[in-house]
Amino acid sequence: MAETTEASVTRLIRGALDDARELFREELALARAELRTEMGKVAASAIRFGIAGVALWFAAMFLLVTLALGATALFEWPAWAGFGVLALLLGTVGAVLLILGRSAIREVRPLPRTVQSVKENFK
């Protein structure tokens, strides 16, 4: 009688473990399928963002050409002068933003509380 009880308990435990293992596998398969679907949506969105970025880049370039040619017509300069003035203006703005960005990045301290906590815990 004791052997039957032990065998049935063993079967119950084995059955429960098999059920848990099967449930885990099914959940993992579901997660993979959902992830695959969501990654497809992310890829489609990234492509749209990329195309939009390229279109906006060309729009900005055409606007800059328009501004340069407009300056040449307004001030009756040669075309190269209008493009040169615009290039100097853009270069100045770019340099100022580069300097400001460099000084801002130097102030970044990644995870300061976490680093301090790790230092304290692993001394």
mmCIF file of N, CA and C in Angstrom:
data_model
loop_
_atom_site.group_PDB
_atom_site.id
_atom_site.type_symbol
_atom_site.label_atom_id
_atom_site.label_comp_id
_atom_site.label_asym_id
_atom_site.label_seq_id
_atom_site.Cartn_x
_atom_site.Cartn_y
_atom_site.Cartn_z
ATOM 1 N N MET A 1 0.808 -1.188 0.000
ATOM 2 C CA MET A 1 0.000 0.000 0.000
ATOM 3 C C MET A 1 0.860 1.265 0.000
ATOM 4 N N ALA A 2 1.966 1.240 0.763
ATOM 5 C CA ALA A 2 2.858 2.386 0.835
ATOM 6 C C ALA A 2 3.513 2.645 -0.519
ATOM 7 N N GLU A 3 3.832 1.534 -1.244
ATOM 8 C CA GLU A 3 4.444 1.695 -2.559
ATOM 9 C C GLU A 3 3.475 2.348 -3.536
ATOM 10 N N THR A 4 2.214 1.996 -3.464
ATOM 11 C CA THR A 4 1.208 2.572 -4.344
ATOM 12 C C THR A 4 1.060 4.066 -4.061
ATOM 13 N N THR A 5 1.052 4.433 -2.783
ATOM 14 C CA THR A 5 0.929 5.841 -2.408
ATOM 15 C C THR A 5 2.151 6.619 -2.875
ATOM 16 N N GLU A 6 3.346 6.039 -2.665
ATOM 17 C CA GLU A 6 4.566 6.693 -3.109
ATOM 18 C C GLU A 6 4.601 6.825 -4.621
ATOM 19 N N ALA A 7 4.156 5.767 -5.322
ATOM 20 C CA ALA A 7 4.140 5.809 -6.780
ATOM 21 C C ALA A 7 3.154 6.861 -7.271
ATOM 22 N N SER A 8 1.984 6.940 -6.646
ATOM 23 C CA SER A 8 1.001 7.918 -7.089
ATOM 24 C C SER A 8 1.457 9.347 -6.770
ATOM 25 N N VAL A 9 2.124 9.536 -5.621
ATOM 26 C CA VAL A 9 2.666 10.849 -5.290
ATOM 27 C C VAL A 9 3.766 11.215 -6.282
ATOM 28 N N THR A 10 4.605 10.240 -6.601
ATOM 29 C CA THR A 10 5.666 10.477 -7.581
ATOM 30 C C THR A 10 5.073 10.843 -8.932
ATOM 31 N N ARG A 11 4.016 10.125 -9.334
ATOM 32 C CA ARG A 11 3.349 10.435 -10.604
ATOM 33 C C ARG A 11 2.735 11.831 -10.576
ATOM 34 N N LEU A 12 2.121 12.172 -9.459
ATOM 35 C CA LEU A 12 1.516 13.497 -9.337
ATOM 36 C C LEU A 12 2.569 14.594 -9.451
ATOM 37 N N ILE A 13 3.680 14.402 -8.755
ATOM 38 C CA ILE A 13 4.755 15.400 -8.813
ATOM 39 C C ILE A 13 5.320 15.483 -10.223
ATOM 40 N N ARG A 14 5.575 14.299 -10.824
ATOM 41 C CA ARG A 14 6.099 14.280 -12.189
ATOM 42 C C ARG A 14 5.108 14.927 -13.148
ATOM 43 N N GLY A 15 3.834 14.631 -12.980
ATOM 44 C CA GLY A 15 2.800 15.235 -13.830
ATOM 45 C C GLY A 15 2.751 16.744 -13.662
ATOM 46 N N ALA A 16 2.847 17.200 -12.418
ATOM 47 C CA ALA A 16 2.836 18.642 -12.166
ATOM 48 C C ALA A 16 4.057 19.307 -12.796
ATOM 49 N N LEU A 17 5.220 18.666 -12.671
ATOM 50 C CA LEU A 17 6.429 19.222 -13.283
ATOM 51 C C LEU A 17 6.321 19.236 -14.803
ATOM 52 N N ASP A 18 5.775 18.161 -15.382
ATOM 53 C CA ASP A 18 5.587 18.114 -16.835
ATOM 54 C C ASP A 18 4.612 19.197 -17.288
ATOM 55 N N ASP A 19 3.533 19.377 -16.536
ATOM 56 C CA ASP A 19 2.572 20.431 -16.872
ATOM 57 C C ASP A 19 3.218 21.809 -16.780
ATOM 58 N N ALA A 20 4.006 22.035 -15.742
ATOM 59 C CA ALA A 20 4.685 23.323 -15.585
ATOM 60 C C ALA A 20 5.673 23.544 -16.727
ATOM 61 N N ARG A 21 6.408 22.506 -17.090
ATOM 62 C CA ARG A 21 7.366 22.602 -18.193
ATOM 63 C C ARG A 21 6.645 22.908 -19.504
ATOM 64 N N GLU A 22 5.529 22.224 -19.746
ATOM 65 C CA GLU A 22 4.758 22.456 -20.969
ATOM 66 C C GLU A 22 4.170 23.861 -20.984
ATOM 67 N N LEU A 23 3.668 24.325 -19.843
ATOM 68 C CA LEU A 23 3.136 25.683 -19.743
ATOM 69 C C LEU A 23 4.228 26.707 -20.014
ATOM 70 N N PHE A 24 5.414 26.467 -19.473
ATOM 71 C CA PHE A 24 6.540 27.369 -19.708
ATOM 72 C C PHE A 24 6.886 27.418 -21.196
ATOM 73 N N ARG A 25 6.919 26.260 -21.839
ATOM 74 C CA ARG A 25 7.227 26.214 -23.274
ATOM 75 C C ARG A 25 6.178 26.955 -24.091
ATOM 76 N N GLU A 26 4.911 26.763 -23.739
ATOM 77 C CA GLU A 26 3.846 27.447 -24.456
ATOM 78 C C GLU A 26 3.930 28.963 -24.262
ATOM 79 N N GLU A 27 4.204 29.371 -23.042
ATOM 80 C CA GLU A 27 4.343 30.807 -22.773
ATOM 81 C C GLU A 27 5.536 31.388 -23.527
ATOM 82 N N LEU A 28 6.622 30.642 -23.589
ATOM 83 C CA LEU A 28 7.790 31.090 -24.327
ATOM 84 C C LEU A 28 7.487 31.193 -25.822
ATOM 85 N N ALA A 29 6.759 30.230 -26.357
ATOM 86 C CA ALA A 29 6.384 30.278 -27.770
ATOM 87 C C ALA A 29 5.475 31.474 -28.046
ATOM 88 N N LEU A 30 4.544 31.735 -27.134
ATOM 89 C CA LEU A 30 3.666 32.886 -27.283
ATOM 90 C C LEU A 30 4.467 34.184 -27.247
ATOM 91 N N ALA A 31 5.412 34.273 -26.318
ATOM 92 C CA ALA A 31 6.240 35.475 -26.216
ATOM 93 C C ALA A 31 7.058 35.672 -27.493
ATOM 94 N N ARG A 32 7.596 34.603 -28.039
ATOM 95 C CA ARG A 32 8.369 34.704 -29.285
ATOM 96 C C ARG A 32 7.495 35.193 -30.431
ATOM 97 N N ALA A 33 6.275 34.634 -30.522
ATOM 98 C CA ALA A 33 5.372 35.038 -31.601
ATOM 99 C C ALA A 33 4.994 36.513 -31.453
ATOM 100 N N GLU A 34 4.680 36.930 -30.227
ATOM 101 C CA GLU A 34 4.334 38.332 -30.008
ATOM 102 C C GLU A 34 5.522 39.240 -30.301
ATOM 103 N N LEU A 35 6.700 38.823 -29.879
ATOM 104 C CA LEU A 35 7.893 39.616 -30.123
ATOM 105 C C LEU A 35 8.169 39.747 -31.613
ATOM 106 N N ARG A 36 7.988 38.662 -32.339
ATOM 107 C CA ARG A 36 8.199 38.681 -33.788
ATOM 108 C C ARG A 36 7.221 39.666 -34.447
ATOM 109 N N THR A 37 5.972 39.629 -34.016
ATOM 110 C CA THR A 37 4.969 40.543 -34.568
ATOM 111 C C THR A 37 5.316 41.985 -34.249
ATOM 112 N N GLU A 38 5.662 42.245 -32.993
ATOM 113 C CA GLU A 38 5.985 43.613 -32.589
ATOM 114 C C GLU A 38 7.262 44.109 -33.263
ATOM 115 N N MET A 39 8.231 43.240 -33.450
ATOM 116 C CA MET A 39 9.464 43.646 -34.128
ATOM 117 C C MET A 39 9.188 43.995 -35.587
ATOM 118 N N GLY A 40 8.237 43.304 -36.202
ATOM 119 C CA GLY A 40 7.834 43.655 -37.559
ATOM 120 C C GLY A 40 7.255 45.057 -37.613
ATOM 121 N N LYS A 41 6.432 45.389 -36.600
ATOM 122 C CA LYS A 41 5.870 46.745 -36.531
ATOM 123 C C LYS A 41 6.969 47.775 -36.313
ATOM 124 N N VAL A 42 7.934 47.438 -35.465
ATOM 125 C CA VAL A 42 9.048 48.361 -35.206
ATOM 126 C C VAL A 42 9.862 48.573 -36.474
ATOM 127 N N ALA A 43 10.111 47.507 -37.217
ATOM 128 C CA ALA A 43 10.885 47.622 -38.454
ATOM 129 C C ALA A 43 10.150 48.496 -39.469
ATOM 130 N N ALA A 44 8.849 48.305 -39.591
ATOM 131 C CA ALA A 44 8.070 49.122 -40.527
ATOM 132 C C ALA A 44 8.104 50.589 -40.102
ATOM 133 N N SER A 45 7.999 50.836 -38.815
ATOM 134 C CA SER A 45 8.058 52.216 -38.322
ATOM 135 C C SER A 45 9.436 52.822 -38.563
ATOM 136 N N ALA A 46 10.476 52.034 -38.340
ATOM 137 C CA ALA A 46 11.840 52.536 -38.557
ATOM 138 C C ALA A 46 12.058 52.889 -40.023
ATOM 139 N N ILE A 47 11.515 52.093 -40.919
ATOM 140 C CA ILE A 47 11.635 52.395 -42.351
ATOM 141 C C ILE A 47 10.926 53.706 -42.668
ATOM 142 N N ARG A 48 9.735 53.881 -42.098
ATOM 143 C CA ARG A 48 9.001 55.129 -42.333
ATOM 144 C C ARG A 48 9.767 56.329 -41.782
ATOM 145 N N PHE A 49 10.339 56.171 -40.581
ATOM 146 C CA PHE A 49 11.134 57.255 -40.012
ATOM 147 C C PHE A 49 12.349 57.557 -40.889
ATOM 148 N N GLY A 50 12.977 56.527 -41.409
ATOM 149 C CA GLY A 50 14.138 56.722 -42.279
ATOM 150 C C GLY A 50 13.781 57.475 -43.548
ATOM 151 N N ILE A 51 12.680 57.083 -44.174
ATOM 152 C CA ILE A 51 12.238 57.761 -45.390
ATOM 153 C C ILE A 51 11.863 59.210 -45.074
ATOM 154 N N ALA A 52 11.187 59.412 -43.948
ATOM 155 C CA ALA A 52 10.822 60.780 -43.544
ATOM 156 C C ALA A 52 12.077 61.616 -43.293
ATOM 157 N N GLY A 53 13.081 61.018 -42.665
ATOM 158 C CA GLY A 53 14.327 61.731 -42.412
ATOM 159 C C GLY A 53 15.017 62.150 -43.695
ATOM 160 N N VAL A 54 15.045 61.253 -44.668
ATOM 161 C CA VAL A 54 15.667 61.576 -45.961
ATOM 162 C C VAL A 54 14.882 62.692 -46.660
ATOM 163 N N ALA A 55 13.556 62.592 -46.638
ATOM 164 C CA ALA A 55 12.729 63.622 -47.269
ATOM 165 C C ALA A 55 12.945 64.976 -46.593
ATOM 166 N N LEU A 56 13.000 64.977 -45.259
ATOM 167 C CA LEU A 56 13.232 66.230 -44.542
ATOM 168 C C LEU A 56 14.633 66.775 -44.799
ATOM 169 N N TRP A 57 15.599 65.896 -44.944
ATOM 170 C CA TRP A 57 16.961 66.335 -45.258
ATOM 171 C C TRP A 57 16.988 67.059 -46.608
ATOM 172 N N PHE A 58 16.345 66.447 -47.624
ATOM 173 C CA PHE A 58 16.306 67.092 -48.939
ATOM 174 C C PHE A 58 15.532 68.404 -48.881
ATOM 175 N N ALA A 59 14.458 68.440 -48.109
ATOM 176 C CA ALA A 59 13.696 69.687 -47.975
ATOM 177 C C ALA A 59 14.572 70.778 -47.364
ATOM 178 N N ALA A 60 15.338 70.430 -46.347
ATOM 179 C CA ALA A 60 16.230 71.407 -45.716
ATOM 180 C C ALA A 60 17.300 71.880 -46.698
ATOM 181 N N MET A 61 17.845 70.959 -47.494
ATOM 182 C CA MET A 61 18.868 71.344 -48.461
ATOM 183 C C MET A 61 18.289 72.286 -49.520
ATOM 184 N N PHE A 62 17.096 71.976 -50.014
ATOM 185 C CA PHE A 62 16.473 72.850 -51.000
ATOM 186 C C PHE A 62 16.150 74.218 -50.400
ATOM 187 N N LEU A 63 15.751 74.237 -49.131
ATOM 188 C CA LEU A 63 15.492 75.505 -48.465
ATOM 189 C C LEU A 63 16.775 76.327 -48.348
ATOM 190 N N LEU A 64 17.878 75.665 -48.021
ATOM 191 C CA LEU A 64 19.152 76.380 -47.933
ATOM 192 C C LEU A 64 19.592 76.928 -49.288
ATOM 193 N N VAL A 65 19.399 76.158 -50.336
ATOM 194 C CA VAL A 65 19.731 76.638 -51.681
ATOM 195 C C VAL A 65 18.859 77.847 -52.018
ATOM 196 N N THR A 66 17.576 77.745 -51.663
ATOM 197 C CA THR A 66 16.661 78.858 -51.913
ATOM 198 C C THR A 66 17.113 80.108 -51.169
ATOM 199 N N LEU A 67 17.519 79.948 -49.905
ATOM 200 C CA LEU A 67 17.993 81.091 -49.129
ATOM 201 C C LEU A 67 19.256 81.692 -49.742
ATOM 202 N N ALA A 68 20.163 80.849 -50.161
ATOM 203 C CA ALA A 68 21.408 81.352 -50.761
ATOM 204 C C ALA A 68 21.116 82.095 -52.058
ATOM 205 N N LEU A 69 20.284 81.522 -52.913
ATOM 206 C CA LEU A 69 19.953 82.189 -54.174
ATOM 207 C C LEU A 69 19.123 83.444 -53.921
ATOM 208 N N GLY A 70 18.267 83.406 -52.895
ATOM 209 C CA GLY A 70 17.493 84.601 -52.544
ATOM 210 C C GLY A 70 18.394 85.723 -52.072
ATOM 211 N N ALA A 71 19.420 85.402 -51.291
ATOM 212 C CA ALA A 71 20.367 86.428 -50.832
ATOM 213 C C ALA A 71 21.140 87.015 -52.003
ATOM 214 N N THR A 72 21.497 86.163 -52.948
ATOM 215 C CA THR A 72 22.233 86.680 -54.115
ATOM 216 C C THR A 72 21.359 87.612 -54.939
ATOM 217 N N ALA A 73 20.084 87.298 -55.082
ATOM 218 C CA ALA A 73 19.176 88.156 -55.854
ATOM 219 C C ALA A 73 18.865 89.435 -55.096
ATOM 220 N N LEU A 74 18.678 89.319 -53.770
ATOM 221 C CA LEU A 74 18.321 90.484 -52.957
ATOM 222 C C LEU A 74 19.442 91.519 -52.920
ATOM 223 N N PHE A 75 20.663 91.028 -52.713
ATOM 224 C CA PHE A 75 21.801 91.954 -52.588
ATOM 225 C C PHE A 75 22.589 92.121 -53.878
ATOM 226 N N GLU A 76 22.119 91.491 -54.953
ATOM 227 C CA GLU A 76 22.766 91.544 -56.269
ATOM 228 C C GLU A 76 24.225 91.106 -56.198
ATOM 229 N N TRP A 77 24.443 89.990 -55.477
ATOM 230 C CA TRP A 77 25.766 89.393 -55.352
ATOM 231 C C TRP A 77 25.907 88.283 -56.388
ATOM 232 N N PRO A 78 27.136 87.856 -56.604
ATOM 233 C CA PRO A 78 27.302 86.631 -57.407
ATOM 234 C C PRO A 78 26.817 85.422 -56.585
ATOM 235 N N ALA A 79 26.465 84.355 -57.258
ATOM 236 C CA ALA A 79 25.887 83.177 -56.587
ATOM 237 C C ALA A 79 26.829 82.625 -55.521
ATOM 238 N N TRP A 80 28.138 82.605 -55.811
ATOM 239 C CA TRP A 80 29.075 82.031 -54.848
ATOM 240 C C TRP A 80 29.067 82.808 -53.534
ATOM 241 N N ALA A 81 28.803 84.100 -53.570
ATOM 242 C CA ALA A 81 28.814 84.917 -52.357
ATOM 243 C C ALA A 81 27.621 84.547 -51.454
ATOM 244 N N GLY A 82 26.468 84.366 -52.063
ATOM 245 C CA GLY A 82 25.296 83.971 -51.271
ATOM 246 C C GLY A 82 25.497 82.623 -50.596
ATOM 247 N N PHE A 83 26.068 81.665 -51.341
ATOM 248 C CA PHE A 83 26.335 80.351 -50.754
ATOM 249 C C PHE A 83 27.433 80.443 -49.692
ATOM 250 N N GLY A 84 28.414 81.306 -49.923
ATOM 251 C CA GLY A 84 29.492 81.474 -48.938
ATOM 252 C C GLY A 84 28.988 82.073 -47.638
ATOM 253 N N VAL A 85 28.152 83.092 -47.727
ATOM 254 C CA VAL A 85 27.593 83.714 -46.520
ATOM 255 C C VAL A 85 26.753 82.696 -45.752
ATOM 256 N N LEU A 86 25.927 81.951 -46.464
ATOM 257 C CA LEU A 86 25.099 80.939 -45.805
ATOM 258 C C LEU A 86 25.965 79.863 -45.160
ATOM 259 N N ALA A 87 27.031 79.459 -45.841
ATOM 260 C CA ALA A 87 27.940 78.464 -45.275
ATOM 261 C C ALA A 87 28.603 78.986 -44.004
ATOM 262 N N LEU A 88 29.015 80.258 -44.007
ATOM 263 C CA LEU A 88 29.618 80.851 -42.803
ATOM 264 C C LEU A 88 28.619 80.895 -41.647
ATOM 265 N N LEU A 89 27.385 81.270 -41.939
ATOM 266 C CA LEU A 89 26.351 81.305 -40.896
ATOM 267 C C LEU A 89 26.097 79.914 -40.321
ATOM 268 N N LEU A 90 25.938 78.935 -41.188
ATOM 269 C CA LEU A 90 25.703 77.564 -40.727
ATOM 270 C C LEU A 90 26.905 77.016 -39.975
ATOM 271 N N GLY A 91 28.104 77.346 -40.452
ATOM 272 C CA GLY A 91 29.316 76.896 -39.758
ATOM 273 C C GLY A 91 29.421 77.485 -38.368
ATOM 274 N N THR A 92 29.074 78.757 -38.232
ATOM 275 C CA THR A 92 29.110 79.416 -36.923
ATOM 276 C C THR A 92 28.101 78.789 -35.968
ATOM 277 N N VAL A 93 26.875 78.591 -36.448
ATOM 278 C CA VAL A 93 25.845 77.956 -35.612
ATOM 279 C C VAL A 93 26.289 76.549 -35.219
ATOM 280 N N GLY A 94 26.822 75.810 -36.166
ATOM 281 C CA GLY A 94 27.289 74.452 -35.877
ATOM 282 C C GLY A 94 28.404 74.429 -34.852
ATOM 283 N N ALA A 95 29.355 75.350 -34.969
ATOM 284 C CA ALA A 95 30.472 75.403 -34.018
ATOM 285 C C ALA A 95 29.993 75.751 -32.619
ATOM 286 N N VAL A 96 29.083 76.711 -32.516
ATOM 287 C CA VAL A 96 28.549 77.094 -31.203
ATOM 288 C C VAL A 96 27.807 75.906 -30.574
ATOM 289 N N LEU A 97 26.978 75.234 -31.356
ATOM 290 C CA LEU A 97 26.252 74.079 -30.832
ATOM 291 C C LEU A 97 27.192 72.937 -30.452
ATOM 292 N N LEU A 98 28.262 72.761 -31.206
ATOM 293 C CA LEU A 98 29.252 71.740 -30.881
ATOM 294 C C LEU A 98 29.921 72.042 -29.548
ATOM 295 N N ILE A 99 30.304 73.272 -29.334
ATOM 296 C CA ILE A 99 30.947 73.659 -28.072
ATOM 297 C C ILE A 99 29.978 73.490 -26.908
ATOM 298 N N LEU A 100 28.730 73.927 -27.098
ATOM 299 C CA LEU A 100 27.730 73.778 -26.036
ATOM 300 C C LEU A 100 27.452 72.303 -25.745
ATOM 301 N N GLY A 101 27.376 71.493 -26.775
ATOM 302 C CA GLY A 101 27.143 70.064 -26.594
ATOM 303 C C GLY A 101 28.292 69.379 -25.879
ATOM 304 N N ARG A 102 29.508 69.758 -26.235
ATOM 305 C CA ARG A 102 30.687 69.178 -25.563
ATOM 306 C C ARG A 102 30.712 69.523 -24.091
ATOM 307 N N SER A 103 30.398 70.760 -23.756
ATOM 308 C CA SER A 103 30.406 71.139 -22.343
ATOM 309 C C SER A 103 29.266 70.455 -21.596
ATOM 310 N N ALA A 104 28.135 70.256 -22.256
ATOM 311 C CA ALA A 104 27.015 69.574 -21.603
ATOM 312 C C ALA A 104 27.319 68.094 -21.385
ATOM 313 N N ILE A 105 28.004 67.458 -22.328
ATOM 314 C CA ILE A 105 28.285 66.022 -22.199
ATOM 315 C C ILE A 105 29.313 65.762 -21.108
ATOM 316 N N ARG A 106 30.166 66.729 -20.835
ATOM 317 C CA ARG A 106 31.153 66.559 -19.776
ATOM 318 C C ARG A 106 30.506 66.531 -18.402
ATOM 319 N N GLU A 107 29.313 67.109 -18.287
ATOM 320 C CA GLU A 107 28.614 67.139 -17.008
ATOM 321 C C GLU A 107 27.783 65.887 -16.752
ATOM 322 N N VAL A 108 27.691 65.004 -17.724
ATOM 323 C CA VAL A 108 26.888 63.788 -17.571
ATOM 324 C C VAL A 108 27.623 62.810 -16.675
ATOM 325 N N ARG A 109 26.941 62.352 -15.668
ATOM 326 C CA ARG A 109 27.462 61.334 -14.747
ATOM 327 C C ARG A 109 26.527 60.136 -14.813
ATOM 328 N N PRO A 110 26.917 59.080 -15.508
ATOM 329 C CA PRO A 110 26.006 57.952 -15.674
ATOM 330 C C PRO A 110 25.781 57.194 -14.364
ATOM 331 N N LEU A 111 24.546 57.061 -13.993
ATOM 332 C CA LEU A 111 24.120 56.281 -12.824
ATOM 333 C C LEU A 111 24.897 56.634 -11.563
ATOM 334 N N PRO A 112 24.908 57.860 -11.133
ATOM 335 C CA PRO A 112 25.751 58.230 -9.990
ATOM 336 C C PRO A 112 25.363 57.514 -8.699
ATOM 337 N N ARG A 113 24.062 57.362 -8.453
ATOM 338 C CA ARG A 113 23.636 56.686 -7.217
ATOM 339 C C ARG A 113 23.964 55.209 -7.262
ATOM 340 N N THR A 114 23.813 54.594 -8.430
ATOM 341 C CA THR A 114 24.118 53.170 -8.559
ATOM 342 C C THR A 114 25.610 52.920 -8.378
ATOM 343 N N VAL A 115 26.434 53.755 -8.990
ATOM 344 C CA VAL A 115 27.888 53.612 -8.858
ATOM 345 C C VAL A 115 28.290 53.757 -7.400
ATOM 346 N N GLN A 116 27.727 54.738 -6.722
ATOM 347 C CA GLN A 116 28.049 54.940 -5.305
ATOM 348 C C GLN A 116 27.604 53.742 -4.469
ATOM 349 N N SER A 117 26.419 53.216 -4.755
ATOM 350 C CA SER A 117 25.901 52.056 -4.023
ATOM 351 C C SER A 117 26.779 50.832 -4.230
ATOM 352 N N VAL A 118 27.218 50.610 -5.467
ATOM 353 C CA VAL A 118 28.081 49.475 -5.753
ATOM 354 C C VAL A 118 29.412 49.620 -5.043
ATOM 355 N N LYS A 119 29.963 50.845 -5.031
ATOM 356 C CA LYS A 119 31.227 51.087 -4.322
ATOM 357 C C LYS A 119 31.093 50.807 -2.842
ATOM 358 N N GLU A 120 29.968 51.213 -2.259
ATOM 359 C CA GLU A 120 29.754 50.980 -0.837
ATOM 360 C C GLU A 120 29.541 49.505 -0.523
ATOM 361 N N ASN A 121 28.834 48.799 -1.388
ATOM 362 C CA ASN A 121 28.495 47.406 -1.123
ATOM 363 C C ASN A 121 29.641 46.436 -1.378
ATOM 364 N N PHE A 122 30.582 46.811 -2.229
ATOM 365 C CA PHE A 122 31.653 45.880 -2.592
ATOM 366 C C PHE A 122 33.015 46.331 -2.099
ATOM 367 N N LYS A 123 33.041 47.103 -1.033
ATOM 368 C CA LYS A 123 34.337 47.502 -0.444
ATOM 369 C C LYS A 123 34.954 46.352 0.295
#
